[in-house]
């Protein structure tokens, strides 16, 4: 009877060990699944954040390019005004320049 009892005890220990192994495997599987889920959630959040930053960047880029259009118009106006001033100045002094050139060209030196 003692040997039956020992056999029964051993059988109980083996059954308990198998049950413990199943519990550990289930915990490992659950941990792996949770890690995978956490990774997917993190990737999703990162993608959303990246999309948000990209949208903000595109918005700022659009705003700055709109400003550059205004800058281009302002620079064109300034350039046109400078050209007009130079044309007016050249018209004002062109007669004097022609006279000076004629004086130097027609003057004979020994």
Tab-separated table of N, CA and C in Angstrom:
chain	number	residue	atom	x	y	z
A	1	UNK	N	0.807	-1.183	0.000
A	1	UNK	CA	0.000	0.000	0.000
A	1	UNK	C	0.853	1.251	0.000
A	2	UNK	N	1.988	1.081	0.608
A	2	UNK	CA	2.906	2.194	0.664
A	2	UNK	C	3.399	2.556	-0.742
A	3	UNK	N	3.651	1.544	-1.569
A	3	UNK	CA	4.125	1.809	-2.921
A	3	UNK	C	3.010	2.425	-3.771
A	4	UNK	N	1.742	2.046	-3.559
A	4	UNK	CA	0.624	2.658	-4.277
A	4	UNK	C	0.508	4.131	-3.899
A	5	UNK	N	0.747	4.370	-2.667
A	5	UNK	CA	0.661	5.747	-2.181
A	5	UNK	C	1.773	6.593	-2.814
A	6	UNK	N	2.971	5.995	-2.867
A	6	UNK	CA	4.087	6.710	-3.482
A	6	UNK	C	3.818	6.953	-4.964
A	7	UNK	N	3.304	5.940	-5.624
A	7	UNK	CA	2.971	6.072	-7.045
A	7	UNK	C	1.924	7.163	-7.229
A	8	UNK	N	0.923	7.149	-6.369
A	8	UNK	CA	-0.117	8.178	-6.457
A	8	UNK	C	0.453	9.555	-6.196
A	9	UNK	N	1.375	9.659	-5.255
A	9	UNK	CA	2.026	10.941	-4.961
A	9	UNK	C	2.869	11.422	-6.131
A	10	UNK	N	3.570	10.474	-6.744
A	10	UNK	CA	4.391	10.827	-7.901
A	10	UNK	C	3.491	11.277	-9.049
A	11	UNK	N	2.393	10.539	-9.244
A	11	UNK	CA	1.453	10.909	-10.302
A	11	UNK	C	0.889	12.304	-10.051
A	12	UNK	N	0.597	12.596	-8.787
A	12	UNK	CA	0.082	13.921	-8.450
A	12	UNK	C	1.144	15.000	-8.726
A	13	UNK	N	2.372	14.712	-8.366
A	13	UNK	CA	3.457	15.663	-8.626
A	13	UNK	C	3.643	15.896	-10.127
A	14	UNK	N	3.595	14.820	-10.914
A	14	UNK	CA	3.735	14.964	-12.366
A	14	UNK	C	2.577	15.771	-12.943
A	15	UNK	N	1.369	15.474	-12.461
A	15	UNK	CA	0.199	16.216	-12.931
A	15	UNK	C	0.321	17.688	-12.536
A	16	UNK	N	0.779	17.945	-11.315
A	16	UNK	CA	0.957	19.325	-10.858
A	16	UNK	C	2.032	20.029	-11.685
A	17	UNK	N	3.110	19.302	-12.012
A	17	UNK	CA	4.173	19.886	-12.828
A	17	UNK	C	3.663	20.220	-14.213
A	18	UNK	N	2.873	19.333	-14.813
A	18	UNK	CA	2.307	19.593	-16.134
A	18	UNK	C	1.366	20.784	-16.090
A	19	UNK	N	0.569	20.852	-15.044
A	19	UNK	CA	-0.358	21.974	-14.902
A	19	UNK	C	0.426	23.276	-14.741
A	20	UNK	N	1.480	23.227	-13.942
A	20	UNK	CA	2.318	24.421	-13.762
A	20	UNK	C	2.957	24.821	-15.091
A	21	UNK	N	3.418	23.825	-15.846
A	21	UNK	CA	4.023	24.112	-17.150
A	21	UNK	C	3.008	24.755	-18.088
A	22	UNK	N	1.768	24.274	-18.061
A	22	UNK	CA	0.717	24.854	-18.895
A	22	UNK	C	0.431	26.297	-18.468
A	23	UNK	N	0.427	26.538	-17.163
A	23	UNK	CA	0.188	27.894	-16.662
A	23	UNK	C	1.319	28.834	-17.109
A	24	UNK	N	2.570	28.347	-16.995
A	24	UNK	CA	3.724	29.154	-17.416
A	24	UNK	C	3.660	29.419	-18.918
A	25	UNK	N	3.336	28.404	-19.709
A	25	UNK	CA	3.219	28.588	-21.167
A	25	UNK	C	2.112	29.577	-21.507
A	26	UNK	N	0.985	29.456	-20.813
A	26	UNK	CA	-0.116	30.393	-21.062
A	26	UNK	C	0.308	31.813	-20.710
A	27	UNK	N	1.048	31.974	-19.612
A	27	UNK	CA	1.521	33.300	-19.211
A	27	UNK	C	2.506	33.848	-20.241
A	28	UNK	N	3.414	32.986	-20.734
A	28	UNK	CA	4.359	33.426	-21.770
A	28	UNK	C	3.631	33.855	-23.032
A	29	UNK	N	2.653	33.058	-23.438
A	29	UNK	CA	1.873	33.398	-24.636
A	29	UNK	C	1.132	34.717	-24.450
A	30	UNK	N	0.549	34.893	-23.255
A	30	UNK	CA	-0.170	36.134	-22.978
A	30	UNK	C	0.788	37.322	-22.992
A	31	UNK	N	1.983	37.127	-22.407
A	31	UNK	CA	2.987	38.192	-22.391
A	31	UNK	C	3.422	38.534	-23.816
A	32	UNK	N	3.674	37.519	-24.620
A	32	UNK	CA	4.075	37.741	-26.009
A	32	UNK	C	2.989	38.476	-26.783
A	33	UNK	N	1.740	38.058	-26.581
A	33	UNK	CA	0.624	38.710	-27.268
A	33	UNK	C	0.506	40.162	-26.821
A	34	UNK	N	0.682	40.412	-25.526
A	34	UNK	CA	0.572	41.780	-25.010
A	34	UNK	C	1.719	42.646	-25.542
A	35	UNK	N	2.923	42.101	-25.601
A	35	UNK	CA	4.053	42.848	-26.156
A	35	UNK	C	3.818	43.186	-27.629
A	36	UNK	N	3.284	42.218	-28.367
A	36	UNK	CA	2.980	42.460	-29.778
A	36	UNK	C	1.924	43.553	-29.921
A	37	UNK	N	0.891	43.477	-29.083
A	37	UNK	CA	-0.168	44.481	-29.108
A	37	UNK	C	0.393	45.855	-28.736
A	38	UNK	N	1.254	45.912	-27.712
A	38	UNK	CA	1.845	47.183	-27.296
A	38	UNK	C	2.709	47.768	-28.421
A	39	UNK	N	3.453	46.894	-29.104
A	39	UNK	CA	4.289	47.351	-30.215
A	39	UNK	C	3.429	47.928	-31.332
A	40	UNK	N	2.329	47.241	-31.664
A	40	UNK	CA	1.429	47.725	-32.711
A	40	UNK	C	0.811	49.063	-32.320
A	41	UNK	N	0.411	49.194	-31.047
A	41	UNK	CA	-0.167	50.452	-30.580
A	41	UNK	C	0.862	51.581	-30.644
A	42	UNK	N	2.100	51.273	-30.254
A	42	UNK	CA	3.162	52.283	-30.294
A	42	UNK	C	3.443	52.709	-31.732
A	43	UNK	N	3.475	51.747	-32.643
A	43	UNK	CA	3.703	52.076	-34.052
A	43	UNK	C	2.567	52.930	-34.598
A	44	UNK	N	1.341	52.608	-34.195
A	44	UNK	CA	0.183	53.387	-34.642
A	44	UNK	C	0.266	54.814	-34.111
A	45	UNK	N	0.598	54.968	-32.828
A	45	UNK	CA	0.721	56.299	-32.244
A	45	UNK	C	1.852	57.081	-32.915
A	46	UNK	N	2.952	56.409	-33.184
A	46	UNK	CA	4.074	57.068	-33.850
A	46	UNK	C	3.673	57.527	-35.249
A	47	UNK	N	2.939	56.698	-35.958
A	47	UNK	CA	2.489	57.062	-37.307
A	47	UNK	C	1.532	58.247	-37.250
A	48	UNK	N	0.632	58.253	-36.276
A	48	UNK	CA	-0.302	59.374	-36.123
A	48	UNK	C	0.453	60.653	-35.797
A	49	UNK	N	1.425	60.555	-34.884
A	49	UNK	CA	2.218	61.720	-34.513
A	49	UNK	C	3.013	62.233	-35.703
A	50	UNK	N	3.601	61.302	-36.454
A	50	UNK	CA	4.364	61.679	-37.647
A	50	UNK	C	3.452	62.373	-38.668
A	51	UNK	N	2.248	61.862	-38.836
A	51	UNK	CA	1.303	62.471	-39.779
A	51	UNK	C	0.910	63.871	-39.302
A	52	UNK	N	0.727	64.026	-38.002
A	52	UNK	CA	0.376	65.335	-37.446
A	52	UNK	C	1.513	66.337	-37.685
A	53	UNK	N	2.746	65.918	-37.418
A	53	UNK	CA	3.887	66.804	-37.646
A	53	UNK	C	4.025	67.147	-39.128
A	54	UNK	N	3.800	66.162	-39.978
A	54	UNK	CA	3.885	66.404	-41.425
A	54	UNK	C	2.822	67.407	-41.864
A	55	UNK	N	1.602	67.274	-41.311
A	55	UNK	CA	0.531	68.217	-41.645
A	55	UNK	C	0.894	69.622	-41.191
A	56	UNK	N	1.441	69.744	-39.988
A	56	UNK	CA	1.855	71.062	-39.494
A	56	UNK	C	2.959	71.644	-40.371
A	57	UNK	N	3.903	70.794	-40.772
A	57	UNK	CA	4.987	71.247	-41.632
A	57	UNK	C	4.443	71.733	-42.975
A	58	UNK	N	3.542	70.954	-43.554
A	58	UNK	CA	2.959	71.340	-44.842
A	58	UNK	C	2.191	72.654	-44.726
A	59	UNK	N	1.497	72.827	-43.599
A	59	UNK	CA	0.737	74.064	-43.370
A	59	UNK	C	1.696	75.253	-43.297
A	60	UNK	N	2.774	75.101	-42.522
A	60	UNK	CA	3.754	76.187	-42.419
A	60	UNK	C	4.426	76.447	-43.754
A	61	UNK	N	4.691	75.376	-44.482
A	61	UNK	CA	5.309	75.525	-45.796
A	61	UNK	C	4.386	76.298	-46.737
A	62	UNK	N	3.090	75.974	-46.695
A	62	UNK	CA	2.122	76.675	-47.539
A	62	UNK	C	2.035	78.149	-47.138
A	63	UNK	N	2.054	78.408	-45.823
A	63	UNK	CA	1.993	79.791	-45.357
A	63	UNK	C	3.235	80.558	-45.783
A	64	UNK	N	4.392	79.938	-45.648
A	64	UNK	CA	5.629	80.643	-45.998
A	64	UNK	C	5.735	80.842	-47.505
A	65	UNK	N	5.240	79.880	-48.282
A	65	UNK	CA	5.295	80.061	-49.729
A	65	UNK	C	4.340	81.157	-50.161
A	66	UNK	N	3.243	81.328	-49.445
A	66	UNK	CA	2.344	82.446	-49.712
A	66	UNK	C	3.041	83.756	-49.428
A	67	UNK	N	3.822	83.790	-48.355
A	67	UNK	CA	4.595	84.972	-48.022
A	67	UNK	C	5.668	85.229	-49.069
A	68	UNK	N	6.261	84.179	-49.582
A	68	UNK	CA	7.303	84.367	-50.579
A	68	UNK	C	6.708	84.972	-51.845
A	69	UNK	N	5.468	84.647	-52.152
A	69	UNK	CA	4.798	85.279	-53.289
A	69	UNK	C	4.659	86.778	-53.061
A	70	UNK	N	4.318	87.154	-51.839
A	70	UNK	CA	4.228	88.574	-51.497
A	70	UNK	C	5.619	89.201	-51.544
A	71	UNK	N	6.627	88.449	-51.071
A	71	UNK	CA	8.002	88.960	-51.118
A	71	UNK	C	8.467	89.163	-52.549
A	72	UNK	N	8.106	88.235	-53.413
A	72	UNK	CA	8.491	88.358	-54.825
A	72	UNK	C	7.856	89.606	-55.419
A	73	UNK	N	6.598	89.838	-55.140
A	73	UNK	CA	5.923	91.032	-55.665
A	73	UNK	C	6.567	92.298	-55.109
A	74	UNK	N	6.904	92.287	-53.808
A	74	UNK	CA	7.537	93.456	-53.190
A	74	UNK	C	8.899	93.709	-53.827
A	75	UNK	N	9.685	92.631	-54.021
A	75	UNK	CA	10.998	92.788	-54.632
A	75	UNK	C	10.895	93.268	-56.081
A	76	UNK	N	9.909	92.767	-56.804
A	76	UNK	CA	9.715	93.227	-58.184
A	76	UNK	C	9.380	94.709	-58.214
A	77	UNK	N	8.531	95.148	-57.273
A	77	UNK	CA	8.165	96.570	-57.210
A	77	UNK	C	9.377	97.420	-56.861
A	78	UNK	N	10.185	96.968	-55.899
A	78	UNK	CA	11.385	97.715	-55.524
A	78	UNK	C	12.364	97.788	-56.690
A	79	UNK	N	12.530	96.661	-57.397
A	79	UNK	CA	13.432	96.617	-58.537
A	79	UNK	C	12.957	97.557	-59.635
A	80	UNK	N	11.673	97.545	-59.900
A	80	UNK	CA	11.108	98.429	-60.923
A	80	UNK	C	11.317	99.894	-60.551
A	81	UNK	N	11.142	100.220	-59.262
A	81	UNK	CA	11.348	101.597	-58.807
A	81	UNK	C	12.813	102.007	-58.971
A	82	UNK	N	13.743	101.110	-58.654
A	82	UNK	CA	15.165	101.421	-58.813
A	82	UNK	C	15.521	101.615	-60.280
A	83	UNK	N	14.978	100.765	-61.136
A	83	UNK	CA	15.234	100.903	-62.574
A	83	UNK	C	14.708	102.241	-63.064
A	84	UNK	N	13.539	102.617	-62.608
A	84	UNK	CA	12.952	103.899	-63.026
A	84	UNK	C	13.823	105.065	-62.554
A	85	UNK	N	14.324	104.993	-61.309
A	85	UNK	CA	15.200	106.057	-60.801
A	85	UNK	C	16.477	106.147	-61.625
A	86	UNK	N	17.070	104.978	-61.952
A	86	UNK	CA	18.283	104.970	-62.771
A	86	UNK	C	18.024	105.537	-64.164
A	87	UNK	N	16.882	105.193	-64.767
A	87	UNK	CA	16.539	105.737	-66.079
A	87	UNK	C	16.370	107.247	-66.006
A	88	UNK	N	15.693	107.741	-64.996
A	88	UNK	CA	15.490	109.182	-64.830
A	88	UNK	C	16.832	109.890	-64.642
A	89	UNK	N	17.698	109.312	-63.806
A	89	UNK	CA	19.011	109.904	-63.555
A	89	UNK	C	19.849	109.920	-64.828
A	90	UNK	N	19.805	108.807	-65.595
A	90	UNK	CA	20.590	108.763	-66.837
A	90	UNK	C	20.061	109.769	-67.857
A	91	UNK	N	18.761	109.950	-67.932
A	91	UNK	CA	18.195	110.953	-68.835
A	91	UNK	C	18.616	112.358	-68.397
A	92	UNK	N	18.669	112.583	-67.095
A	92	UNK	CA	19.001	113.910	-66.569
A	92	UNK	C	20.455	114.271	-66.877
A	93	UNK	N	21.370	113.307	-66.776
A	93	UNK	CA	22.780	113.647	-66.954
A	93	UNK	C	23.340	113.238	-68.315
A	94	UNK	N	22.544	112.647	-69.159
A	94	UNK	CA	23.080	112.165	-70.444
A	94	UNK	C	23.609	113.306	-71.312
A	95	UNK	N	22.963	114.449	-71.314
A	95	UNK	CA	23.443	115.580	-72.124
A	95	UNK	C	24.809	116.034	-71.615
A	96	UNK	N	24.978	116.123	-70.304
A	96	UNK	CA	26.269	116.525	-69.740
A	96	UNK	C	27.354	115.507	-70.076
A	97	UNK	N	27.031	114.213	-70.017
A	97	UNK	CA	28.006	113.169	-70.329
A	97	UNK	C	28.417	113.253	-71.788
A	98	UNK	N	27.468	113.490	-72.680
A	98	UNK	CA	27.773	113.602	-74.106
A	98	UNK	C	28.692	114.798	-74.353
A	99	UNK	N	28.382	115.922	-73.723
A	99	UNK	CA	29.222	117.113	-73.878
A	99	UNK	C	30.637	116.858	-73.373
A	100	UNK	N	30.765	116.211	-72.224
A	100	UNK	CA	32.075	115.918	-71.666
A	100	UNK	C	32.854	114.999	-72.606
A	101	UNK	N	32.199	113.952	-73.132
A	101	UNK	CA	32.869	113.039	-74.057
A	101	UNK	C	33.322	113.766	-75.320
A	102	UNK	N	32.470	114.604	-75.855
A	102	UNK	CA	32.831	115.351	-77.066
A	102	UNK	C	34.012	116.280	-76.810
A	103	UNK	N	33.998	116.901	-75.633
A	103	UNK	CA	35.087	117.800	-75.292
A	103	UNK	C	36.412	117.037	-75.219
A	104	UNK	N	36.408	115.850	-74.623
A	104	UNK	CA	37.633	115.073	-74.492
A	104	UNK	C	38.057	114.457	-75.825
A	105	UNK	N	37.114	114.103	-76.658
A	105	UNK	CA	37.457	113.480	-77.937
A	105	UNK	C	37.994	114.517	-78.919
A	106	UNK	N	37.434	115.713	-78.916
A	106	UNK	CA	37.820	116.721	-79.894
A	106	UNK	C	39.041	117.522	-79.459
A	107	UNK	N	39.446	117.408	-78.227
A	107	UNK	CA	40.607	118.121	-77.741
A	107	UNK	C	41.871	117.429	-78.232
A	108	UNK	N	42.774	118.180	-78.827
A	108	UNK	CA	43.981	117.633	-79.396
A	108	UNK	C	45.131	117.954	-78.457
A	109	UNK	N	45.895	116.929	-78.171
A	109	UNK	CA	47.088	117.106	-77.331
A	109	UNK	C	48.328	116.893	-78.151
A	110	UNK	N	49.371	117.594	-77.849
A	110	UNK	CA	50.638	117.445	-78.558
A	110	UNK	C	51.413	116.309	-78.033
